[in-house]
CSV table of C-alpha atoms in Angstrom, one decimal:
chain,number,residue,atom,x,y,z
A,1,MET,CA,0.0,0.0,0.0
A,2,LYS,CA,2.9,2.4,0.7
A,3,PRO,CA,3.9,2.8,-2.9
A,4,ASP,CA,0.3,3.7,-3.9
A,5,TRP,CA,0.1,6.1,-1.0
A,6,ASP,CA,3.4,7.7,-2.0
A,7,ALA,CA,2.2,8.0,-5.6
A,8,LEU,CA,-1.0,9.7,-4.5
A,9,ARG,CA,0.9,12.1,-2.2
A,10,ALA,CA,3.2,13.0,-5.1
A,11,GLU,CA,0.1,13.8,-7.4
A,12,TYR,CA,-1.3,16.2,-4.8
A,13,LYS,CA,2.0,17.6,-3.6
A,14,ASN,CA,1.2,21.2,-4.5
A,15,HIS,CA,-2.6,21.1,-4.2
A,16,SER,CA,-4.1,24.2,-2.6
A,17,THR,CA,-6.8,22.5,-0.5
A,18,ILE,CA,-5.9,18.8,-0.3
A,19,LEU,CA,-3.0,17.4,1.8
A,20,ILE,CA,-2.0,13.8,1.5
A,21,ALA,CA,0.4,13.0,4.3
A,22,ASP,CA,1.6,10.2,6.5
A,23,VAL,CA,2.5,10.0,10.2
A,24,ASP,CA,4.8,7.5,11.8
A,25,CYS,CA,2.7,6.4,14.8
A,26,THR,CA,5.5,4.4,16.3
A,27,ALA,CA,7.9,7.4,16.6
A,28,SER,CA,7.5,11.2,16.9
A,29,GLY,CA,3.9,11.0,15.6
A,30,ARG,CA,2.7,8.7,18.5
A,31,ALA,CA,0.9,11.5,20.4
A,32,LEU,CA,-0.9,12.8,17.2
A,33,CYS,CA,-2.0,9.2,16.4
A,34,GLN,CA,-3.4,8.7,19.9
A,35,GLU,CA,-5.2,12.1,19.7
A,36,VAL,CA,-7.0,11.2,16.4
A,37,GLY,CA,-7.8,7.6,17.4
A,38,VAL,CA,-5.4,5.5,15.4
A,39,ARG,CA,-5.5,2.0,16.8
A,40,GLY,CA,-4.0,-0.1,14.0
A,41,TYR,CA,-1.7,0.3,11.1
A,42,PRO,CA,-2.1,1.4,8.5
A,43,THR,CA,-5.0,3.6,9.3
A,44,LEU,CA,-6.3,6.1,6.8
A,45,LYS,CA,-8.1,9.2,8.0
A,46,TRP,CA,-9.6,12.1,6.0
A,47,GLY,CA,-11.4,15.3,6.6
A,48,ASP,CA,-11.0,18.4,8.7
A,49,PRO,CA,-7.8,18.1,10.8
A,50,ASP,CA,-9.8,18.7,13.9
A,51,ASP,CA,-12.4,16.1,13.1
A,52,LEU,CA,-10.7,13.3,11.1
A,53,GLN,CA,-12.9,10.4,9.9
A,54,ASP,CA,-11.9,6.8,9.2
A,55,TYR,CA,-11.5,6.0,5.5
A,56,LYS,CA,-13.3,2.8,4.7
A,57,GLY,CA,-12.7,2.5,1.0
A,58,GLY,CA,-10.4,0.4,-1.1
A,59,ARG,CA,-6.7,0.8,-0.7
A,60,ALA,CA,-5.4,0.4,-4.3
A,61,LEU,CA,-4.2,3.5,-6.0
A,62,GLU,CA,-7.2,3.8,-8.3
A,63,ASP,CA,-9.6,3.5,-5.3
A,64,LEU,CA,-7.6,6.2,-3.5
A,65,ARG,CA,-7.6,8.5,-6.6
A,66,LYS,CA,-11.3,8.1,-7.0
A,67,PHE,CA,-12.0,8.9,-3.4
A,68,VAL,CA,-9.8,12.1,-3.4
A,69,ALA,CA,-11.2,13.2,-6.8
A,70,ASP,CA,-14.8,13.0,-5.3
A,71,LEU,CA,-13.9,15.1,-2.2
A,72,ARG,CA,-15.9,18.3,-1.8
A,73,PRO,CA,-15.5,21.1,0.7
A,74,LEU,CA,-16.4,19.9,4.2
A,75,CYS,CA,-18.9,21.6,6.4
A,76,GLY,CA,-17.0,23.2,9.3
A,77,PRO,CA,-16.1,26.4,11.1
A,78,VAL,CA,-13.4,27.2,8.5
A,79,ASP,CA,-15.8,27.0,5.6
A,80,PRO,CA,-19.5,27.0,6.6
A,81,SER,CA,-20.6,27.4,3.0
A,82,ALA,CA,-20.8,23.6,2.6
A,83,CYS,CA,-23.0,23.3,5.7
A,84,SER,CA,-26.8,22.9,6.1
A,85,ASP,CA,-28.7,25.7,7.8
A,86,ALA,CA,-28.9,23.6,11.0
A,87,GLN,CA,-25.1,23.0,10.9
A,88,ARG,CA,-24.3,26.6,10.3
A,89,LYS,CA,-26.6,27.6,13.2
A,90,MET,CA,-24.8,25.1,15.5
A,91,ILE,CA,-21.4,26.4,14.4
A,92,GLU,CA,-22.6,30.0,15.0
A,93,GLU,CA,-23.7,29.0,18.6
A,94,PHE,CA,-20.4,27.4,19.3
A,95,THR,CA,-18.6,30.5,18.0
A,96,LYS,CA,-20.6,32.9,20.1
A,97,MET,CA,-20.3,30.9,23.3
A,98,GLY,CA,-17.5,31.8,25.7
A,99,GLY,CA,-14.2,29.8,25.7
A,100,GLU,CA,-14.9,28.5,29.2
A,101,LYS,CA,-18.4,27.2,28.3
A,102,ARG,CA,-17.0,25.7,25.0
A,103,GLU,CA,-14.2,23.9,27.0
A,104,GLY,CA,-16.8,22.6,29.4
A,105,LEU,CA,-18.9,21.1,26.5
A,106,ILE,CA,-15.7,19.6,24.9
A,107,GLN,CA,-14.9,18.0,28.3
A,108,GLN,CA,-18.4,16.7,28.6
A,109,LYS,CA,-18.3,15.1,25.1
A,110,VAL,CA,-14.9,13.6,25.8
A,111,GLU,CA,-16.2,12.1,29.1
A,112,GLU,CA,-19.3,10.7,27.3
A,113,ILE,CA,-17.1,9.0,24.7
A,114,GLU,CA,-14.8,7.7,27.4
A,115,ALA,CA,-17.8,6.3,29.3
A,116,ILE,CA,-19.0,4.5,26.1
A,117,GLU,CA,-15.5,3.1,25.6
A,118,ALA,CA,-15.3,2.0,29.2
A,119,LYS,CA,-18.7,0.2,28.9
A,120,PHE,CA,-17.6,-1.5,25.7
A,121,LYS,CA,-14.3,-2.5,27.3
A,122,GLN,CA,-16.2,-4.0,30.3
A,123,VAL,CA,-18.5,-6.0,28.0
A,124,ALA,CA,-15.5,-7.1,25.9
A,125,GLU,CA,-13.6,-8.3,29.0
A,126,GLY,CA,-16.7,-10.2,30.2
A,127,ILE,CA,-17.0,-11.9,26.8
A,128,SER,CA,-13.3,-12.7,26.9
A,129,LYS,CA,-13.6,-14.3,30.4
A,130,GLU,CA,-16.7,-16.2,29.3
A,131,TYR,CA,-14.9,-17.5,26.2
A,132,GLU,CA,-12.0,-18.6,28.3
A,133,ALA,CA,-14.2,-20.4,30.8
A,134,ALA,CA,-16.1,-22.1,27.9
A,135,SER,CA,-12.8,-23.1,26.3
A,136,LYS,CA,-11.7,-24.7,29.5
A,137,ARG,CA,-15.1,-26.5,30.0
A,138,LYS,CA,-14.8,-27.8,26.4
A,139,LYS,CA,-11.3,-29.1,26.9
A,140,VAL,CA,-12.3,-30.9,30.2
A,141,GLU,CA,-15.5,-32.4,28.7
A,142,THR,CA,-13.8,-33.5,25.5
A,143,GLU,CA,-10.9,-35.1,27.4
A,144,ALA,CA,-13.5,-37.0,29.6
A,145,LEU,CA,-14.8,-38.7,26.5
A,146,ASP,CA,-13.1,-42.0,25.3
A,147,PRO,CA,-11.5,-40.9,22.0
A,148,ARG,CA,-11.5,-44.5,20.8
A,149,GLU,CA,-15.3,-44.8,20.9
A,150,LEU,CA,-16.0,-42.4,18.0
A,151,GLY,CA,-13.1,-43.9,16.0
A,152,TRP,CA,-14.3,-47.4,16.5
A,153,LEU,CA,-17.9,-46.4,15.7
A,154,LYS,CA,-16.8,-44.9,12.4
A,155,ALA,CA,-14.5,-47.9,11.7
A,156,VAL,CA,-17.4,-50.4,12.3
A,157,ARG,CA,-19.7,-48.3,10.1
A,158,ALA,CA,-17.1,-48.4,7.3
A,159,LEU,CA,-16.6,-52.1,7.6
A,160,ALA,CA,-20.4,-52.6,7.6
A,161,ALA,CA,-20.8,-50.5,4.5
A,162,GLN,CA,-18.0,-52.5,2.7
A,163,SER,CA,-19.6,-55.9,3.5
A,164,GLY,CA,-23.1,-54.8,2.9
A,165,GLY,CA,-24.0,-54.7,6.6
A,166,THR,CA,-23.5,-58.5,7.1
A,167,ARG,CA,-20.1,-58.3,8.8
A,168,GLN,CA,-20.0,-59.6,12.4
A,169,SER,CA,-18.4,-57.7,15.2
A,170,ALA,CA,-14.8,-58.3,16.0
A,171,GLY,CA,-14.1,-61.0,18.6
A,172,THR,CA,-17.0,-63.3,17.5
A,173,GLN,CA,-16.7,-66.1,15.1
A,174,PRO,CA,-19.3,-67.9,13.1
A,175,SER,CA,-20.5,-71.1,14.8
A,176,SER,CA,-19.3,-73.4,12.0
A,177,GLN,CA,-15.6,-72.5,12.8
A,178,ALA,CA,-13.9,-74.0,15.7
A,179,SER,CA,-11.9,-71.8,18.0
A,180,GLY,CA,-8.2,-71.7,17.1
A,181,GLU,CA,-8.7,-72.9,13.5
A,182,LEU,CA,-6.9,-71.1,10.7
């Protein structure tokens, strides 16, 4: 994917409104990656730098080119012309509110998201513990079974099918044969 990304970046190198960039999340870009929610690599994000969205399209060069070619101005405080009336009104309210109140709302939203993440993590941990317990039960229960039984049942079924169902079970002999005769 890196060669395709680099090719796209070269194509838009001097574009006035589109920036194609990459960040090394394992080195000096770690803090930025955490801030914008990068959890795996490679992660592609697009949009307003203060409100990046996850890219969910194809990752081949042609897919990336098509996505970038279809980009239109985004609704946001920098350029509200692309916004609906309701969005412009909300941006206007946020702009008029004092910095302290705005910071309070930002903190409230961050806490709401953290609470959602914490709930999810709790559920995921519960599922993980339940899975581990089920795996242990499965192992104990399967080990308690005699593994030869199923194999022997299948072998007897195969022998019966080969002989048309008339084969006698192992260990018994027809009455016309004397024991020990070859």
